[in-house]
Coordinates of N, CA and C in Angstrom, one line a residue:
M83 N -8.7 -265.6 -4.4 CA -8.2 -264.5 -5.2 C -6.8 -264.7 -5.6
P84 N -6.4 -264.6 -6.9 CA -5.1 -264.8 -7.3 C -4.1 -263.7 -6.6
V85 N -2.9 -264.1 -6.4 CA -1.9 -263.3 -5.8 C -1.7 -262.0 -6.6
T86 N -1.7 -262.1 -7.9 CA -1.5 -260.9 -8.8 C -2.6 -259.9 -8.6
T87 N -3.9 -260.4 -8.4 CA -5.0 -259.5 -8.2 C -4.9 -258.8 -6.9
A88 N -4.5 -259.6 -5.8 CA -4.4 -259.0 -4.5 C -3.3 -257.9 -4.5
V89 N -2.2 -258.2 -5.2 CA -1.1 -257.2 -5.2 C -1.6 -255.9 -5.9
L90 N -2.4 -256.1 -7.1 CA -2.9 -255.0 -7.8 C -3.8 -254.1 -6.9
L91 N -4.7 -254.8 -6.2 CA -5.7 -254.1 -5.3 C -5.0 -253.4 -4.2
F92 N -4.0 -254.1 -3.6 CA -3.3 -253.4 -2.5 C -2.5 -252.2 -2.9
L93 N -1.9 -252.3 -4.1 CA -1.1 -251.1 -4.7 C -2.1 -250.0 -5.0
A94 N -3.3 -250.4 -5.5 CA -4.3 -249.3 -5.9 C -4.7 -248.6 -4.6
G95 N -5.0 -249.4 -3.5 CA -5.3 -248.7 -2.3 C -4.2 -247.8 -1.8
F96 N -3.0 -248.3 -1.9 CA -1.9 -247.5 -1.4 C -1.8 -246.2 -2.2
L97 N -1.8 -246.3 -3.6 CA -1.6 -245.2 -4.4 C -2.8 -244.2 -4.3
S98 N -4.0 -244.8 -4.1 CA -5.2 -243.9 -4.0 C -5.1 -243.0 -2.8
S99 N -4.7 -243.5 -1.7 CA -4.6 -242.6 -0.5 C -3.4 -241.7 -0.6
A100 N -2.3 -242.1 -1.3 CA -1.2 -241.3 -1.4 C -1.5 -240.1 -2.3
V101 N -2.2 -240.3 -3.5 CA -2.5 -239.2 -4.3 C -3.6 -238.3 -3.8
N102 N -4.5 -238.9 -3.0 CA -5.5 -238.1 -2.3 C -4.8 -237.1 -1.3
A103 N -3.7 -237.5 -0.7 CA -3.0 -236.7 0.2 C -2.3 -235.5 -0.5
V104 N -2.0 -235.7 -1.8 CA -1.3 -234.7 -2.5 C -2.2 -233.8 -3.4
A105 N -3.0 -234.5 -4.2 CA -3.8 -233.8 -5.2 C -5.3 -234.2 -5.3
G106 N -5.7 -235.3 -4.7 CA -7.0 -235.8 -4.8 C -7.1 -236.7 -6.1
G107 N -8.3 -237.3 -6.3 CA -8.5 -238.2 -7.4 C -8.2 -239.7 -7.2
G108 N -8.1 -240.1 -5.9 CA -7.8 -241.5 -5.7 C -8.9 -242.5 -6.1
T109 N -10.1 -242.0 -6.2 CA -11.2 -242.9 -6.5 C -11.0 -243.5 -7.9
F110 N -10.3 -242.7 -8.8 CA -10.0 -243.3 -10.1 C -9.2 -244.6 -10.0
L111 N -8.3 -244.6 -9.1 CA -7.4 -245.7 -9.0 C -8.1 -246.9 -8.3
T112 N -8.9 -246.7 -7.3 CA -9.6 -247.8 -6.7 C -10.7 -248.4 -7.6
F113 N -11.4 -247.5 -8.2 CA -12.5 -248.0 -9.1 C -11.8 -248.7 -10.3
G114 N -10.7 -248.2 -10.9 CA -10.1 -248.8 -12.0 C -9.5 -250.2 -11.7
A115 N -8.9 -250.3 -10.5 CA -8.3 -251.6 -10.1 C -9.4 -252.7 -9.9
M116 N -10.5 -252.3 -9.3 CA -11.5 -253.3 -9.1 C -12.2 -253.6 -10.5
T117 N -12.2 -252.7 -11.4 CA -12.7 -253.0 -12.7 C -11.8 -254.0 -13.4
L118 N -10.5 -253.8 -13.3 CA -9.5 -254.8 -13.9 C -9.6 -256.1 -13.2
A119 N -10.0 -256.1 -11.9 CA -10.1 -257.4 -11.1 C -11.4 -258.1 -11.5
G120 N -12.2 -257.6 -12.3 CA -13.4 -258.3 -12.8 C -14.7 -258.0 -12.1
L121 N -14.7 -257.0 -11.2 CA -15.9 -256.7 -10.4 C -16.9 -256.0 -11.3
P122 N -18.2 -256.2 -11.2 CA -19.2 -255.4 -12.0 C -19.1 -254.0 -11.6
P123 N -19.4 -253.0 -12.5 CA -19.2 -251.6 -12.2 C -19.9 -251.1 -10.9
I124 N -21.1 -251.5 -10.7 CA -21.8 -251.1 -9.5 C -21.1 -251.5 -8.2
V125 N -20.6 -252.8 -8.2 CA -19.9 -253.4 -7.1 C -18.6 -252.6 -6.9
A126 N -17.9 -252.4 -8.0 CA -16.6 -251.6 -8.0 C -16.8 -250.2 -7.4
N127 N -17.9 -249.6 -7.8 CA -18.2 -248.2 -7.3 C -18.5 -248.2 -5.8
A128 N -19.3 -249.2 -5.4 CA -19.7 -249.3 -4.0 C -18.6 -249.6 -3.1
T129 N -17.8 -250.6 -3.6 CA -16.6 -251.0 -2.8 C -15.6 -249.9 -2.7
S130 N -15.4 -249.1 -3.7 CA -14.5 -248.0 -3.7 C -14.9 -247.0 -2.6
S131 N -16.2 -246.8 -2.4 CA -16.7 -245.9 -1.3 C -16.2 -246.4 0.1
I132 N -16.2 -247.7 0.2 CA -15.8 -248.3 1.5 C -14.3 -248.1 1.7
V133 N -13.5 -248.2 0.6 CA -12.1 -248.1 0.7 C -11.7 -246.6 1.0
Q134 N -12.4 -245.7 0.4 CA -12.1 -244.3 0.6 C -12.5 -243.7 2.0
F135 N -13.5 -244.4 2.6 CA -14.1 -243.9 3.8 C -13.2 -243.6 5.0
P136 N -12.2 -244.5 5.3 CA -11.3 -244.2 6.4 C -10.5 -242.9 6.2
G137 N -10.1 -242.6 5.0 CA -9.3 -241.4 4.7 C -10.2 -240.2 4.9
Y138 N -11.5 -240.2 4.5 CA -12.4 -239.1 4.8 C -12.4 -238.8 6.3
I139 N -12.5 -239.8 7.1 CA -12.6 -239.6 8.5 C -11.4 -238.9 9.1
T140 N -10.2 -239.5 8.8 CA -9.0 -238.9 9.3 C -8.8 -237.4 8.8
S141 N -9.2 -237.1 7.6 CA -9.1 -235.8 7.1 C -10.0 -234.8 7.9
A142 N -11.3 -235.3 8.2 CA -12.2 -234.5 9.0 C -11.7 -234.2 10.4
L143 N -11.1 -235.3 11.0 CA -10.6 -235.1 12.4 C -9.5 -234.1 12.4
A144 N -8.7 -234.0 11.4 CA -7.6 -233.1 11.4 C -8.1 -231.6 11.4
Y145 N -9.4 -231.4 11.1 CA -10.0 -230.1 11.1 C -11.0 -229.9 12.2
R146 N -10.9 -230.7 13.3 CA -12.0 -230.6 14.3 C -12.2 -229.3 14.9
R147 N -11.1 -228.5 15.1 CA -11.2 -227.2 15.7 C -12.0 -226.2 14.8
E148 N -11.7 -226.3 13.5 CA -12.5 -225.4 12.6 C -14.0 -225.8 12.5
L149 N -14.2 -227.1 12.6 CA -15.6 -227.6 12.5 C -16.4 -227.2 13.8
I150 N -15.7 -227.3 14.9 CA -16.4 -226.9 16.2 C -16.8 -225.4 16.1
A151 N -15.9 -224.6 15.6 CA -16.1 -223.2 15.5 C -17.2 -222.9 14.5
D152 N -17.5 -223.8 13.6 CA -18.4 -223.5 12.5 C -19.6 -224.5 12.6
R153 N -19.9 -224.9 13.8 CA -20.8 -226.1 14.0 C -22.2 -225.9 13.4
R154 N -22.7 -224.7 13.5 CA -24.1 -224.4 13.0 C -24.2 -224.7 11.5
M155 N -23.3 -224.2 10.8 CA -23.3 -224.4 9.3 C -23.0 -225.9 9.0
A156 N -22.1 -226.5 9.8 CA -21.7 -227.9 9.6 C -22.9 -228.8 9.8
V157 N -23.7 -228.5 10.8 CA -24.9 -229.3 11.1 C -25.9 -229.1 9.9
M158 N -26.2 -227.9 9.5 CA -27.2 -227.7 8.5 C -26.8 -228.3 7.2
L159 N -25.5 -228.1 6.8 CA -25.0 -228.7 5.5 C -24.9 -230.2 5.7
G160 N -24.6 -230.7 6.9 CA -24.5 -232.2 7.1 C -25.8 -232.9 6.9
L161 N -26.9 -232.3 7.4 CA -28.2 -232.9 7.3 C -28.6 -232.9 5.8
L162 N -28.4 -231.8 5.1 CA -28.7 -231.7 3.7 C -27.9 -232.7 2.9
S163 N -26.6 -232.9 3.2 CA -25.8 -233.8 2.5 C -26.2 -235.2 2.8
A164 N -26.6 -235.5 4.0 CA -27.1 -236.9 4.3 C -28.3 -237.3 3.4
V165 N -29.2 -236.4 3.3 CA -30.4 -236.6 2.4 C -29.9 -236.8 1.0
G166 N -29.1 -235.9 0.5 CA -28.6 -236.0 -0.9 C -27.8 -237.3 -1.1
G167 N -26.9 -237.7 -0.2 CA -26.2 -238.9 -0.3 C -27.0 -240.1 -0.4
L168 N -28.1 -240.1 0.4 CA -29.1 -241.2 0.4 C -29.8 -241.4 -0.9
I169 N -30.2 -240.2 -1.5 CA -30.8 -240.2 -2.8 C -29.9 -240.8 -3.8
G170 N -28.6 -240.3 -3.9 CA -27.7 -240.7 -4.9 C -27.4 -242.2 -4.8
A171 N -27.2 -242.7 -3.6 CA -26.9 -244.1 -3.4 C -28.1 -245.0 -3.8
A172 N -29.3 -244.5 -3.4 CA -30.5 -245.2 -3.8 C -30.7 -245.3 -5.3
I173 N -30.3 -244.2 -6.0 CA -30.4 -244.2 -7.5 C -29.5 -245.2 -8.1
L174 N -28.3 -245.3 -7.5 CA -27.3 -246.3 -8.0 C -27.8 -247.7 -7.8
L175 N -28.4 -248.0 -6.7 CA -29.0 -249.4 -6.4 C -30.1 -249.7 -7.3
A176 N -30.8 -248.7 -7.8 CA -32.0 -248.9 -8.6 C -31.6 -249.2 -10.1
L177 N -30.3 -249.0 -10.4 CA -29.9 -249.3 -11.8 C -29.4 -250.7 -11.9
S178 N -29.5 -251.3 -13.1 CA -28.8 -252.5 -13.3 C -27.4 -252.3 -13.7
N179 N -26.5 -253.3 -13.6 CA -25.1 -253.2 -14.0 C -25.0 -252.7 -15.4
P180 N -25.7 -253.3 -16.4 CA -25.6 -252.8 -17.8 C -25.9 -251.3 -17.9
S181 N -27.0 -250.8 -17.2 CA -27.4 -249.4 -17.3 C -26.3 -248.5 -16.7
F182 N -25.8 -248.9 -15.5 CA -24.7 -248.1 -14.9 C -23.5 -248.1 -15.7
R183 N -23.2 -249.3 -16.3 CA -22.0 -249.4 -17.1 C -22.0 -248.5 -18.3
A184 N -23.2 -248.3 -18.9 CA -23.3 -247.3 -20.0 C -23.1 -245.9 -19.6
L185 N -23.3 -245.6 -18.3 CA -23.0 -244.2 -17.8 C -21.6 -244.0 -17.4
V186 N -20.9 -245.1 -17.1 CA -19.6 -245.0 -16.5 C -18.6 -244.2 -17.3
P187 N -18.4 -244.5 -18.6 CA -17.4 -243.7 -19.3 C -17.7 -242.2 -19.3
W188 N -19.0 -241.8 -19.4 CA -19.3 -240.4 -19.4 C -19.1 -239.8 -18.0
L189 N -19.4 -240.6 -16.9 CA -19.1 -240.1 -15.6 C -17.6 -239.9 -15.4
L190 N -16.8 -240.9 -15.9 CA -15.4 -240.8 -15.8 C -14.8 -239.6 -16.5
L191 N -15.4 -239.3 -17.7 CA -14.9 -238.2 -18.5 C -15.3 -236.9 -17.7
G192 N -16.5 -236.8 -17.2 CA -16.9 -235.6 -16.4 C -16.1 -235.4 -15.2
A193 N -15.8 -236.5 -14.5 CA -15.0 -236.4 -13.2 C -13.6 -236.0 -13.6
T194 N -13.0 -236.5 -14.7 CA -11.7 -236.2 -15.1 C -11.6 -234.7 -15.5
A195 N -12.6 -234.2 -16.2 CA -12.7 -232.8 -16.6 C -12.7 -231.9 -15.3
I196 N -13.5 -232.3 -14.3 CA -13.6 -231.6 -13.1 C -12.3 -231.5 -12.4
F197 N -11.6 -232.7 -12.3 CA -10.3 -232.8 -11.7 C -9.3 -231.9 -12.4
A198 N -9.3 -232.0 -13.7 CA -8.3 -231.3 -14.5 C -8.5 -229.8 -14.3
G199 N -9.8 -229.4 -14.2 CA -10.1 -227.9 -14.1 C -10.2 -227.5 -12.7
A200 N -9.7 -228.3 -11.7 CA -9.9 -227.9 -10.3 C -9.3 -226.6 -9.9
P201 N -8.1 -226.2 -10.5 CA -7.6 -224.9 -10.1 C -8.5 -223.7 -10.5
L202 N -9.3 -223.9 -11.6 CA -10.2 -222.9 -12.0 C -11.5 -222.9 -11.2
L203 N -11.8 -224.1 -10.6 CA -13.0 -224.2 -9.8 C -12.8 -223.8 -8.4
R204 N -11.7 -223.2 -8.0 CA -11.5 -222.8 -6.6 C -11.5 -221.2 -6.6
P205 N -12.7 -220.7 -6.6 CA -12.8 -219.2 -6.7 C -12.3 -218.5 -5.4
A206 N -12.1 -217.2 -5.6 CA -11.8 -216.5 -4.4 C -13.0 -216.5 -3.4
S207 N -12.7 -216.9 -2.2 CA -13.8 -217.1 -1.2 C -14.5 -215.8 -0.9
R208 N -15.8 -215.9 -0.6 CA -16.6 -214.8 -0.1 C -16.2 -214.5 1.3
E209 N -16.7 -213.4 1.8 CA -16.4 -213.1 3.2 C -17.1 -214.1 4.1
A210 N -16.4 -214.6 5.2 CA -16.9 -215.5 6.1 C -18.1 -214.9 6.8
G211 N -19.1 -215.8 7.0 CA -20.3 -215.3 7.7 C -21.4 -214.8 6.7
A212 N -21.1 -214.8 5.4 CA -22.2 -214.4 4.5 C -23.2 -215.4 4.4
P213 N -24.5 -215.0 4.2 CA -25.6 -216.0 4.1 C -25.3 -217.1 3.0
L214 N -25.6 -218.3 3.3 CA -25.3 -219.4 2.4 C -26.2 -219.2 1.1
G215 N -27.4 -218.9 1.3 CA -28.3 -218.6 0.1 C -28.9 -219.9 -0.5
V216 N -29.9 -219.7 -1.2 CA -30.6 -220.9 -1.8 C -29.7 -221.6 -2.8
L217 N -29.0 -220.8 -3.7 CA -28.1 -221.5 -4.7 C -27.0 -222.3 -4.0
G218 N -26.5 -221.8 -2.9 CA -25.5 -222.6 -2.2 C -26.0 -223.9 -1.6
L219 N -27.2 -223.8 -1.1 CA -27.9 -225.0 -0.6 C -28.2 -226.0 -1.7
L220 N -28.7 -225.5 -2.8 CA -29.0 -226.4 -3.9 C -27.8 -227.0 -4.5
G221 N -26.7 -226.2 -4.6 CA -25.4 -226.7 -5.1 C -24.9 -227.8 -4.3
Q222 N -24.9 -227.7 -2.9 CA -24.4 -228.7 -2.1 C -25.3 -229.9 -2.1
F223 N -26.6 -229.7 -2.2 CA -27.5 -230.9 -2.3 C -27.3 -231.7 -3.6
A224 N -27.1 -231.0 -4.7 CA -26.8 -231.7 -6.0 C -25.5 -232.4 -5.9
T225 N -24.5 -231.7 -5.3 CA -23.2 -232.4 -5.2 C -23.3 -233.6 -4.3
S226 N -24.0 -233.6 -3.2 CA -24.2 -234.8 -2.4 C -24.9 -235.9 -3.1
I227 N -25.9 -235.6 -3.9 CA -26.5 -236.7 -4.7 C -25.5 -237.3 -5.6
Y228 N -24.7 -236.5 -6.3 CA -23.6 -237.0 -7.2 C -22.7 -237.9 -6.3
G229 N -22.3 -237.4 -5.2 CA -21.3 -238.1 -4.3 C -21.8 -239.5 -3.9
G230 N -23.1 -239.5 -3.6 CA -23.7 -240.8 -3.2 C -23.8 -241.8 -4.3
F231 N -23.9 -241.2 -5.5 CA -24.1 -242.0 -6.7 C -22.7 -242.5 -7.3
F232 N -21.8 -241.5 -7.4 CA -20.5 -241.8 -8.0 C -19.5 -240.7 -7.4
G233 N -18.6 -241.2 -6.6 CA -17.8 -240.2 -5.7 C -16.7 -239.5 -6.4
A234 N -16.2 -239.9 -7.6 CA -15.0 -239.3 -8.2 C -15.3 -237.8 -8.5
G235 N -14.4 -237.0 -8.0 CA -14.6 -235.5 -8.2 C -15.5 -234.8 -7.2
M236 N -16.1 -235.6 -6.3 CA -17.0 -235.0 -5.3 C -16.4 -233.9 -4.5
G237 N -15.1 -234.1 -4.0 CA -14.5 -233.1 -3.2 C -14.2 -231.8 -3.9
I238 N -13.8 -231.9 -5.1 CA -13.5 -230.7 -5.9 C -14.7 -229.9 -6.1
M239 N -15.8 -230.6 -6.4 CA -17.1 -229.9 -6.6 C -17.5 -229.2 -5.4
M240 N -17.4 -229.9 -4.2 CA -17.8 -229.2 -3.0 C -16.9 -228.0 -2.7
L241 N -15.6 -228.1 -2.9 CA -14.7 -226.9 -2.7 C -15.2 -225.7 -3.5
A242 N -15.7 -226.0 -4.8 CA -16.2 -224.9 -5.6 C -17.5 -224.3 -5.1
V243 N -18.4 -225.2 -4.7 CA -19.7 -224.8 -4.2 C -19.6 -224.0 -2.9
L244 N -18.8 -224.6 -2.0 CA -18.6 -223.9 -0.7 C -17.8 -222.6 -0.8
G245 N -16.9 -222.6 -1.7 CA -16.1 -221.4 -1.9 C -17.0 -220.2 -2.4
L246 N -18.0 -220.5 -3.2 CA -18.8 -219.5 -3.8 C -20.0 -219.1 -2.8
S247 N -20.3 -220.1 -1.9 CA -21.5 -219.8 -1.1 C -21.2 -219.6 0.4
A248 N -20.4 -220.5 1.0 CA -20.1 -220.4 2.4 C -19.1 -219.3 2.7
G249 N -18.1 -219.1 1.9 CA -17.1 -218.1 2.1 C -16.1 -218.4 3.2
G250 N -15.2 -217.5 3.5 CA -14.2 -217.8 4.5 C -12.9 -218.2 3.8
G251 N -11.9 -218.5 4.6 CA -10.6 -219.0 4.0 C -10.7 -220.4 3.6
Y252 N -9.5 -220.8 2.9 CA -9.5 -222.2 2.3 C -9.7 -223.2 3.4
H253 N -9.1 -223.0 4.6 CA -9.2 -224.1 5.6 C -10.6 -224.2 6.1
R254 N -11.3 -223.2 6.2 CA -12.7 -223.3 6.6 C -13.5 -224.1 5.6
I255 N -13.3 -223.8 4.3 CA -14.0 -224.5 3.3 C -13.6 -226.0 3.2
N256 N -12.3 -226.2 3.3 CA -11.8 -227.6 3.3 C -12.3 -228.4 4.5
A257 N -12.4 -227.8 5.6 CA -12.9 -228.5 6.8 C -14.3 -228.9 6.6
L258 N -15.2 -228.0 6.1 CA -16.6 -228.3 5.8 C -16.6 -229.4 4.7
K259 N -15.8 -229.3 3.7 CA -15.8 -230.3 2.6 C -15.5 -231.7 3.2
N260 N -14.5 -231.8 4.0 CA -14.1 -233.1 4.6 C -15.2 -233.7 5.4
L261 N -15.8 -232.9 6.3 CA -16.9 -233.4 7.1 C -18.1 -233.9 6.2
L262 N -18.4 -233.1 5.2 CA -19.6 -233.5 4.4 C -19.2 -234.7 3.6
A263 N -18.0 -234.9 3.2 CA -17.6 -236.1 2.5 C -17.7 -237.3 3.4
V264 N -17.4 -237.2 4.7 CA -17.6 -238.3 5.6 C -19.1 -238.7 5.7
I265 N -20.0 -237.7 5.8 CA -21.4 -237.9 5.9 C -22.0 -238.6 4.6
I266 N -21.6 -238.0 3.5 CA -22.1 -238.6 2.2 C -21.6 -240.0 2.0
A267 N -20.3 -240.3 2.3 CA -19.7 -241.6 2.2 C -20.3 -242.6 3.2
A268 N -20.6 -242.1 4.4 CA -21.2 -243.0 5.4 C -22.6 -243.4 5.0
I269 N -23.4 -242.5 4.5 CA -24.7 -242.9 4.1 C -24.6 -243.9 2.9
A270 N -23.7 -243.6 2.0 CA -23.6 -244.5 0.8 C -23.1 -245.9 1.3
V271 N -22.2 -245.9 2.3 CA -21.6 -247.2 2.7 C -22.8 -248.0 3.4
V272 N -23.6 -247.4 4.2 CA -24.8 -248.1 4.8 C -25.7 -248.7 3.7
V273 N -26.1 -247.8 2.8 CA -27.0 -248.2 1.7 C -26.4 -249.3 0.9
F274 N -25.1 -249.2 0.5 CA -24.5 -250.2 -0.4 C -24.3 -251.6 0.4
T275 N -24.1 -251.5 1.7 CA -23.9 -252.7 2.5 C -25.2 -253.4 2.6
F276 N -26.3 -252.7 2.9 CA -27.6 -253.4 3.0 C -28.1 -253.8 1.6
G277 N -27.6 -253.1 0.6 CA -28.0 -253.5 -0.8 C -27.2 -254.7 -1.3
G278 N -26.2 -255.1 -0.6 CA -25.5 -256.3 -1.0 C -24.6 -256.1 -2.2
V279 N -24.1 -254.9 -2.4 CA -23.3 -254.6 -3.6 C -21.8 -254.3 -3.2
V280 N -21.4 -254.7 -2.0 CA -20.0 -254.5 -1.6 C -19.2 -255.8 -1.6
S281 N -18.1 -255.8 -2.3 CA -17.2 -256.9 -2.3 C -16.2 -256.8 -1.1
W282 N -16.5 -257.4 0.0 CA -15.7 -257.2 1.2 C -14.3 -257.7 1.1
L283 N -14.1 -258.8 0.3 CA -12.7 -259.4 0.2 C -11.8 -258.4 -0.4
E284 N -12.2 -257.8 -1.5 CA -11.4 -256.8 -2.2 C -11.2 -255.5 -1.3
A285 N -12.2 -255.1 -0.6 CA -12.1 -254.0 0.3 C -11.1 -254.3 1.4
A286 N -11.1 -255.5 2.0 CA -10.2 -255.9 3.0 C -8.7 -255.9 2.5
V287 N -8.5 -256.2 1.3 CA -7.1 -256.1 0.7 C -6.7 -254.7 0.5
M288 N -7.6 -253.8 0.1 CA -7.2 -252.5 -0.3 C -7.1 -251.5 0.9
I289 N -7.9 -251.7 2.0 CA -7.9 -250.8 3.1 C -6.5 -250.7 3.8
P290 N -5.8 -251.8 4.1 CA -4.5 -251.6 4.6 C -3.5 -250.9 3.7
G291 N -3.6 -251.1 2.4 CA -2.8 -250.4 1.5 C -3.1 -248.9 1.5
G292 N -4.4 -248.6 1.7 CA -4.8 -247.2 1.8 C -4.3 -246.5 3.1
A293 N -4.3 -247.3 4.2 CA -3.7 -246.7 5.4 C -2.2 -246.4 5.3
L294 N -1.5 -247.2 4.6 CA -0.1 -247.0 4.4 C 0.1 -245.8 3.4
G295 N -0.7 -245.8 2.4 CA -0.6 -244.8 1.4 C -0.9 -243.4 1.9
G296 N -1.9 -243.3 2.8 CA -2.2 -242.0 3.4 C -1.0 -241.4 4.2
Y297 N -0.3 -242.3 4.9 CA 0.9 -241.9 5.7 C 2.0 -241.5 4.7
S298 N 2.2 -242.3 3.6 CA 3.2 -242.1 2.7 C 3.0 -240.9 1.8
G299 N 1.7 -240.4 1.8 CA 1.4 -239.2 1.0 C 2.2 -238.0 1.4
V300 N 2.5 -237.9 2.7 CA 3.4 -236.8 3.1 C 4.7 -236.9 2.5
W301 N 5.3 -238.0 2.5 CA 6.6 -238.2 1.8 C 6.5 -237.9 0.3
L302 N 5.5 -238.3 -0.3 CA 5.3 -238.1 -1.7 C 5.1 -236.6 -2.0
A303 N 4.4 -235.9 -1.2 CA 4.1 -234.5 -1.4 C 5.4 -233.7 -1.3
R304 N 6.4 -234.2 -0.6 CA 7.6 -233.4 -0.4 C 8.6 -233.7 -1.5
R305 N 8.4 -234.7 -2.3 CA 9.4 -235.1 -3.3 C 8.9 -235.1 -4.8
V306 N 7.6 -235.2 -4.9 CA 7.0 -235.3 -6.3 C 6.2 -234.0 -6.5
P307 N 6.4 -233.3 -7.6 CA 5.6 -232.1 -7.8 C 4.1 -232.4 -8.0
Q308 N 3.2 -231.6 -7.4 CA 1.8 -231.9 -7.5 C 1.3 -232.0 -8.9
A309 N 2.0 -231.2 -9.8 CA 1.6 -231.2 -11.3 C 1.8 -232.6 -11.8
V310 N 2.8 -233.3 -11.4 CA 3.1 -234.7 -11.9 C 2.0 -235.6 -11.4
I311 N 1.7 -235.5 -10.1 CA 0.6 -236.4 -9.6 C -0.7 -236.1 -10.3
R312 N -1.0 -234.9 -10.5 CA -2.3 -234.5 -11.2 C -2.3 -235.1 -12.6
A313 N -1.2 -235.0 -13.3 CA -1.2 -235.5 -14.7 C -1.4 -237.0 -14.7
F314 N -0.8 -237.7 -13.7 CA -1.0 -239.1 -13.5 C -2.4 -239.5 -13.3
V315 N -3.1 -238.8 -12.4 CA -4.5 -239.1 -12.1 C -5.4 -238.8 -13.3
I316 N -5.1 -237.7 -14.0 CA -5.9 -237.4 -15.3 C -5.7 -238.5 -16.3
A317 N -4.5 -238.9 -16.5 CA -4.2 -240.0 -17.4 C -5.0 -241.3 -17.1
V318 N -5.0 -241.6 -15.8 CA -5.7 -242.8 -15.4 C -7.2 -242.6 -15.7
G319 N -7.8 -241.4 -15.4 CA -9.2 -241.2 -15.7 C -9.5 -241.3 -17.1
L320 N -8.7 -240.8 -18.0 CA -8.9 -240.9 -19.4 C -8.8 -242.3 -19.9
L321 N -7.8 -243.0 -19.4 CA -7.6 -244.4 -19.8 C -8.8 -245.3 -19.4
L322 N -9.3 -245.0 -18.2 CA -10.5 -245.8 -17.8 C -11.7 -245.5 -18.6
A323 N -11.9 -244.2 -18.9 CA -13.0 -243.8 -19.8 C -12.9 -244.5 -21.2
F324 N -11.7 -244.5 -21.7 CA -11.4 -245.1 -23.0 C -11.7 -246.6 -23.0
Y325 N -11.3 -247.2 -21.9 CA -11.5 -248.7 -21.7 C -13.0 -249.0 -21.7
Y326 N -13.8 -248.2 -21.0 CA -15.2 -248.4 -20.9 C -15.9 -248.1 -22.2
F327 N -15.4 -247.1 -23.0 CA -16.0 -246.8 -24.3 C -15.7 -248.0 -25.3
V328 N -14.5 -248.4 -25.3 CA -14.0 -249.5 -26.2 C -14.7 -250.8 -25.9
T329 N -14.8 -251.2 -24.6 CA -15.3 -252.5 -24.2 C -16.8 -252.5 -24.1
G330 N -17.5 -251.3 -24.2 CA -18.9 -251.2 -24.0 C -19.7 -251.8 -25.2

């Protein structure tokens, strides 16, 4: 691997975790960097899931008290999300790189639109303890399929679905979201690994950068306005979509 490529991937891992700590949307950076490094889109998408996975775990651990208190719903939604994540990852493996590549610019545009509209997608929460309902279950199942297939924007979608269905305060919803992201990503990682579509060399370069970036995200959050970070992520998403449209 050329030194310039290694530096690009390391920086992408670093920035990905840093912006995730502030505003989310780090998948755009990891996926984009691996695309520029020449990886096929399916491999770039699968490897990005590997790179993001450690951050999902640490985020869920930070909410362990909330999750223990809400364990019945966590188990129910976790099982549902595992099935959905498996379906989404299996769909990705069933596609050829050209077929997936044709979808990528549209997926990126959709994910960018979801990210840009995130403040509007965080509704006032329902009362905690309200029944989840069929629509809530279906919404989480659909989100988990999407997450297993293409993770960008998954967390924002889950916050919206859980806010409308599970109810409770923001930290309850965010705790459930973080746990479900771990489950969906874990299933996807297993499927992609056995499917042979993970580029481990690129992942090994990016993961240390991600570890440093997650820690540095606190520093970033204190000094850079969230609106600036969000604008940066949206610009990256639009540029990536434009790149795939033009080169398609």
